[in-house]
Coordinates of C-alpha atoms (C1' of nucleotides) in Angstrom, one line a residue:
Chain A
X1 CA 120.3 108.4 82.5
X2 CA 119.7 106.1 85.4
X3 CA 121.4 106.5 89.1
X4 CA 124.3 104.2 88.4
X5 CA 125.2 105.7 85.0
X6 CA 125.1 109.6 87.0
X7 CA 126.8 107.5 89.8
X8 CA 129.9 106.4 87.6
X9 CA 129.8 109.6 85.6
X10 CA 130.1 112.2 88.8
X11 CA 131.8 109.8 91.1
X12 CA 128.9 110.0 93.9
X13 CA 127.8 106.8 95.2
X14 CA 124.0 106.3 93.8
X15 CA 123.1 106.2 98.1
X16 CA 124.5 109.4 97.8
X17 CA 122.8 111.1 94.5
X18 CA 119.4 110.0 96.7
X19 CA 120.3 111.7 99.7
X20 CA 121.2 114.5 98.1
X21 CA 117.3 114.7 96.5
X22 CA 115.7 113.9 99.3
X23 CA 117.2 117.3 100.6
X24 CA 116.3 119.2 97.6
X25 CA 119.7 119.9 96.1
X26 CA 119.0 118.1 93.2
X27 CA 115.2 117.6 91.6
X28 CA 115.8 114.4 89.0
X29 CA 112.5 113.8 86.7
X30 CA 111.1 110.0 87.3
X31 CA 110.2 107.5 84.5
X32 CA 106.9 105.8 84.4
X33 CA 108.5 103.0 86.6
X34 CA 109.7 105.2 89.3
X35 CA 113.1 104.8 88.5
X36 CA 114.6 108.5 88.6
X37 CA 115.8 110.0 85.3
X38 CA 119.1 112.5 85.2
X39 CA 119.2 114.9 83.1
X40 CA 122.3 117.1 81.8
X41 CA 121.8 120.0 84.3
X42 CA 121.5 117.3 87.0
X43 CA 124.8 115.7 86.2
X44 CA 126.3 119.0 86.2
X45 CA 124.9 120.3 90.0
X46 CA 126.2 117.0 90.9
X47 CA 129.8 116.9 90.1
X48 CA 129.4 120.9 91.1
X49 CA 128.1 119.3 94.8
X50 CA 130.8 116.9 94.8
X51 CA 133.7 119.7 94.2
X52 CA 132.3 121.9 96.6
X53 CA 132.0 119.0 99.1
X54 CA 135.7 118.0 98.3
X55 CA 136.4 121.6 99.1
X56 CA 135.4 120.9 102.4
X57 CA 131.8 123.3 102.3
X58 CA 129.2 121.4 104.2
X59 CA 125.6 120.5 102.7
X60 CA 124.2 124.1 103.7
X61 CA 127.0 125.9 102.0
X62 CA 126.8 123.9 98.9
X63 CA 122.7 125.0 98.9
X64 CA 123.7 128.4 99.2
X65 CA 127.1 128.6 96.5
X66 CA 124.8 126.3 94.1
X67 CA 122.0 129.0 94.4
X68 CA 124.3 131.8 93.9
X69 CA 125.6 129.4 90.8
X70 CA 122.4 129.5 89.2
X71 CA 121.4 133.2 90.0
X72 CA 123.0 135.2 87.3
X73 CA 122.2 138.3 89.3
X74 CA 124.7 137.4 92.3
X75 CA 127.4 139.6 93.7
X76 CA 130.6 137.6 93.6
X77 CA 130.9 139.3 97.2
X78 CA 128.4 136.7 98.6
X79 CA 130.1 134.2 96.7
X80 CA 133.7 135.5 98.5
X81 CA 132.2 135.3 102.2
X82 CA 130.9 132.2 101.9
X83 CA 133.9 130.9 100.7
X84 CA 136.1 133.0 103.0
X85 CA 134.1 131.8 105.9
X86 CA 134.9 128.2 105.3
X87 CA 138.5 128.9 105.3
X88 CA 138.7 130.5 108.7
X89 CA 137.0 126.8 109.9
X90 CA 139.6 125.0 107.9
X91 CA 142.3 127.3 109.3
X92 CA 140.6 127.0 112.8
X93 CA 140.6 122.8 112.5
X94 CA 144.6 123.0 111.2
X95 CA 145.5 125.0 114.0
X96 CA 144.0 122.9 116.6
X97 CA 145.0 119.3 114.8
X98 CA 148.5 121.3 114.3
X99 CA 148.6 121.5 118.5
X100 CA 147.4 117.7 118.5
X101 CA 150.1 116.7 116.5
X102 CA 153.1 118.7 118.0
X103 CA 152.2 117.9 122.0
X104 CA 151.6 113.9 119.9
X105 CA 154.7 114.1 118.8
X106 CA 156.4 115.5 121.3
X107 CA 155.3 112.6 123.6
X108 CA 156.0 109.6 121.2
X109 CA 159.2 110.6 121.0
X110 CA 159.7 110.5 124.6
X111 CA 158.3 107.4 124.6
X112 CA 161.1 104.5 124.0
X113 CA 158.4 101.9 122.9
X114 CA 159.4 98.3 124.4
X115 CA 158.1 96.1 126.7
X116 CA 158.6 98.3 129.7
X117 CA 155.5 99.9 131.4
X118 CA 157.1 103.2 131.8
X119 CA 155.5 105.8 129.4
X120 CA 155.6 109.4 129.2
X121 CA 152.4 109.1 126.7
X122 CA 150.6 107.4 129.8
X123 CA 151.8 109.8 132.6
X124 CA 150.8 113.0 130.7
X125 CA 147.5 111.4 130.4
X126 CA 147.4 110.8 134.3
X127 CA 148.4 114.3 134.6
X128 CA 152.1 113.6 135.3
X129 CA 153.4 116.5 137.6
Chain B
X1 CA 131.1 114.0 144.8
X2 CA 127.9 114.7 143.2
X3 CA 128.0 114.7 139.5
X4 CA 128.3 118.4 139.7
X5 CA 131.5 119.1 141.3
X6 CA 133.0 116.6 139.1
X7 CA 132.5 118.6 136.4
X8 CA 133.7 121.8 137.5
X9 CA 136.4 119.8 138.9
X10 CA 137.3 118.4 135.4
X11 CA 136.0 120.7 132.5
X12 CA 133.6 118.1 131.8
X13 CA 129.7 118.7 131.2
X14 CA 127.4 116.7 133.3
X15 CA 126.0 115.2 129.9
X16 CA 129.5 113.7 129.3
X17 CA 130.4 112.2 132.6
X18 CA 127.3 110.7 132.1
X19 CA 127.7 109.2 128.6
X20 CA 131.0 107.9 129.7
X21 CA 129.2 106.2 132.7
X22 CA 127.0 105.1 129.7
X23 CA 130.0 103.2 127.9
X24 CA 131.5 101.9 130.4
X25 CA 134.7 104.1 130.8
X26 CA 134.0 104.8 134.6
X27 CA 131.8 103.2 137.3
X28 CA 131.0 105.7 139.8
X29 CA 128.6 104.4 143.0
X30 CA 125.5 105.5 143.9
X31 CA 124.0 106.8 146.9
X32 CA 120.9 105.6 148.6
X33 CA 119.1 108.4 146.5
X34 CA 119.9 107.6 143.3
X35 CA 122.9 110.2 143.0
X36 CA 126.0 109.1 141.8
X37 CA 128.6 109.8 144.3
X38 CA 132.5 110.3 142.6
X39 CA 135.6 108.7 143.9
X40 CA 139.4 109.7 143.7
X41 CA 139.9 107.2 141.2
X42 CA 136.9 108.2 139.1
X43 CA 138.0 111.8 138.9
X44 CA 141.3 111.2 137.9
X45 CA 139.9 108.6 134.8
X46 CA 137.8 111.6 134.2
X47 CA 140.9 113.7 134.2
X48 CA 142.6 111.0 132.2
X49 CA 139.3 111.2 129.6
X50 CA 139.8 114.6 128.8
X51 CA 142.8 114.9 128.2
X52 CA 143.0 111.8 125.8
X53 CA 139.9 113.7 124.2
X54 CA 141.3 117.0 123.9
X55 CA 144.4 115.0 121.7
X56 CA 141.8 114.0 119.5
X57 CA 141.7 110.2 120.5
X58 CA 138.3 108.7 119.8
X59 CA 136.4 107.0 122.9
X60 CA 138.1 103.6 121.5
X61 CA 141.2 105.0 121.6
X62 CA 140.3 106.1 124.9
X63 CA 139.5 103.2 126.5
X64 CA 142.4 101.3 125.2
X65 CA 144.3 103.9 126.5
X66 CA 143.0 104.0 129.8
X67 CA 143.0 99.6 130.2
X68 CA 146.8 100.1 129.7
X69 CA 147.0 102.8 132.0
X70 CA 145.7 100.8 134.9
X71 CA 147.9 97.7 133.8
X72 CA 151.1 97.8 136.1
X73 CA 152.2 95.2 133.4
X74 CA 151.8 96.4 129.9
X75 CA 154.4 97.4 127.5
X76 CA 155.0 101.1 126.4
X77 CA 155.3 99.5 123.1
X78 CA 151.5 99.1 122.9
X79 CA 150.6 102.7 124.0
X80 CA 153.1 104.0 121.6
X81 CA 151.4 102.1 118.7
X82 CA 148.1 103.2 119.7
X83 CA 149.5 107.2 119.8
X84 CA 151.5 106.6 116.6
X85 CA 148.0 105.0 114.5
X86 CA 146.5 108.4 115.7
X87 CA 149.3 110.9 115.0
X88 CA 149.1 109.4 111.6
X89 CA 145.5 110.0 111.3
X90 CA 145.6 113.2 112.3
X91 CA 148.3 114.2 109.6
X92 CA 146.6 112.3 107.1
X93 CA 143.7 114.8 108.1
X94 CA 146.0 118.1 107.8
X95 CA 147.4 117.2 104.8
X96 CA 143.5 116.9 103.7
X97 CA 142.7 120.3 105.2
X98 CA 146.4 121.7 103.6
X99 CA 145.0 120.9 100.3
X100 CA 141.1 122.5 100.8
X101 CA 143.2 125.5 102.2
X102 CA 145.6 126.2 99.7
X103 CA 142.8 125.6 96.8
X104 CA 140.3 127.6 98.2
X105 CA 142.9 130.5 99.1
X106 CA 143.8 130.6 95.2
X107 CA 140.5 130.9 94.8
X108 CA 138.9 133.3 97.1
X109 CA 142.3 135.2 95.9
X110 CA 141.0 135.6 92.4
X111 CA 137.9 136.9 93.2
X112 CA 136.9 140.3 92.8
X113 CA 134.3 140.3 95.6
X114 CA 132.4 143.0 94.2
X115 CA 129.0 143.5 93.5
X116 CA 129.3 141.3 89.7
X117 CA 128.4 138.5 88.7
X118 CA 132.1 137.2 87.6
X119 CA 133.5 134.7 90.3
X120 CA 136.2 132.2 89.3
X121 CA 135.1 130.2 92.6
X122 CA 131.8 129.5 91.3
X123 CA 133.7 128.7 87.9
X124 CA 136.2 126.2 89.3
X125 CA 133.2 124.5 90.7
X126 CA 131.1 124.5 87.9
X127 CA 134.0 123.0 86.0
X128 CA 135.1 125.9 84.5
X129 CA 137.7 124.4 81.7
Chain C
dC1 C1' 105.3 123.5 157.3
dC2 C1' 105.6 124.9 152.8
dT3 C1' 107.8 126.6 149.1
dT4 C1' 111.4 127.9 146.3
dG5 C1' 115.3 126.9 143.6
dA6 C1' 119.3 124.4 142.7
dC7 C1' 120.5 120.1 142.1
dC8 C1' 120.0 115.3 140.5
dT9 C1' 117.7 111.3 137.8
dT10 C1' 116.1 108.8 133.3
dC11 C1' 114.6 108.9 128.7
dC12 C1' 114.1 110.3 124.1
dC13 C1' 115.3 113.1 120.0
dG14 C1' 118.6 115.6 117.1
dT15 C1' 123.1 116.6 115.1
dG16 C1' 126.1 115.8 109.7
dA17 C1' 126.5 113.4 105.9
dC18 C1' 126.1 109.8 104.8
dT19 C1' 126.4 104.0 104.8
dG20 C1' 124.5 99.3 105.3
dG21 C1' 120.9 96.4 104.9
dA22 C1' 116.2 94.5 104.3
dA23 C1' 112.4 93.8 101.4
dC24 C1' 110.6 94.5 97.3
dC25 C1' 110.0 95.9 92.0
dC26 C1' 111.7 96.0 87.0
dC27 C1' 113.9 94.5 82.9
dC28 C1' 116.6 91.6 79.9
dA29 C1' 118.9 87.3 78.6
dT30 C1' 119.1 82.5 78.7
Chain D
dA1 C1' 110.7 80.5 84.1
dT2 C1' 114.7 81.8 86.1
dG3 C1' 118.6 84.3 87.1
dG4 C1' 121.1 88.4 87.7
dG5 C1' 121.7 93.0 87.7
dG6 C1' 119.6 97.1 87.8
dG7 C1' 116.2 100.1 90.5
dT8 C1' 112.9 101.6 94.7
dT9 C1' 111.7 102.8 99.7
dC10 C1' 112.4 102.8 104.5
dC11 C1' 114.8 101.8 108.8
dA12 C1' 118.8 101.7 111.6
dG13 C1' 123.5 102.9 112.7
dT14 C1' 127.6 105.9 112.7
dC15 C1' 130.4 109.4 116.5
dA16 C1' 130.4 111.9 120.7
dC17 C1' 127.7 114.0 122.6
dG18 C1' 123.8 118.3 123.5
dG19 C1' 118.9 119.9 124.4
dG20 C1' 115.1 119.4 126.7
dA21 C1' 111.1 117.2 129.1
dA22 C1' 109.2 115.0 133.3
dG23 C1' 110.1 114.1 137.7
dG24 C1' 112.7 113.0 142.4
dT25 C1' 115.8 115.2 146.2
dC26 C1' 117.8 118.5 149.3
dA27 C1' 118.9 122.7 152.0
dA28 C1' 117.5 127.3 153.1
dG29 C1' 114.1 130.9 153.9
dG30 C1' 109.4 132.8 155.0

DNA sequence: CCTTGACCTTCCCGTGACTGGAACCCCCAT
DNA sequence: ATGGGGGTTCCAGTCACGGGAAGGTCAAGG
């Protein structure tokens, strides 16, 4: 299989599927003209990277959970942190875009929106007191 | 004000103050050595700055923001818009975050997190059907 | 007077995870 | 032979800074 073929199958744009073999997540074979060649296992790691991404993991934890994927010897435990890890930052990022979007909120609502320069959004920017 | 002040004085790093000097958000003078010596006025943008920042406006955003801010003639209208576009964004991006959250808690629920090999994480992103 | 140390300056590189584009090669159909 | 639709590499840009080098400036202490 070529890069667009693996491209449509997984999903993954084909600037993707290279950048993800330059880092080393993926090692395609290469036919004679240079074009790379995909096999079965390569397809699978890929729509495995493109869950994991979707997920939310960054590059670094996919390396890691796709190593622990292919180790039959793993502890599940590693597996667990990794994954519990990632949803403390999720949790983290919620939290703080949660705080964004009430004080947001808050202040659009205050705001009445017409062609009058008054704006609460404005003075709580300038540090209204 | 030297640099320095200013950013204890606003929360800022030196590196930013800079950057934003960079793009054109604020114009501080200089003295005859080089220094860049901090007015009133560019405090309170930098003020102004971080605040917007801290809502999660981009630097865009930011200078819109602050042009309307020191137009005695615009409408509230067009700062509401502006706040509304990013409010939306940013519950676009919670919703995103609600999803990895609630997948990823099933998940990391399932698992044993022992010292075997089993892990239904792993599965779901191998494709476990 | 000299030195020390805390400031300040500019400049360049790196971040994460790609995306866009240029310049070029390869293969098949017309 | 030509056109179009693959593929390849490499370089630059994204966003909002942060790190660090190399060097100028200033006030205080020996």
């Amino acid at each position: 299989m070529n890069i667009g073929d693996v491209a449509t199958q997984t999903g993954l744009p084909a600037k993707t599927i290279r950048y993800y073999e330059d880092i080393g997540l993926i090692k395609p074979l290469r036919d004679e003209n240079g074009y790379r060649r995909f096999r079965e296992q390569d397809v699978h790691k890929l729509n495995f990277l493109g869950r994991a991404r979707a997920l939310g993991f960054t590059i670094e934890d996919c390396r890691t959970l796709l190593a622990l994927y292919e180790d039959e010897t793993r502890a599940s435990a590693d597996v667990k942190k990794v994954a519990r890890a990632h949803l403390a930052q999720i949790e983290a990022k919620i939290s703080d875009l949660n705080a964004m979007r009430d004080t947001l909120g808050h202040l659009i609502d205050a705001c009445a929106g017409d062609d009058r320069p008054d704006c609460p959004i404005l003075q709580d920017l300038g540090g209204k007191p």
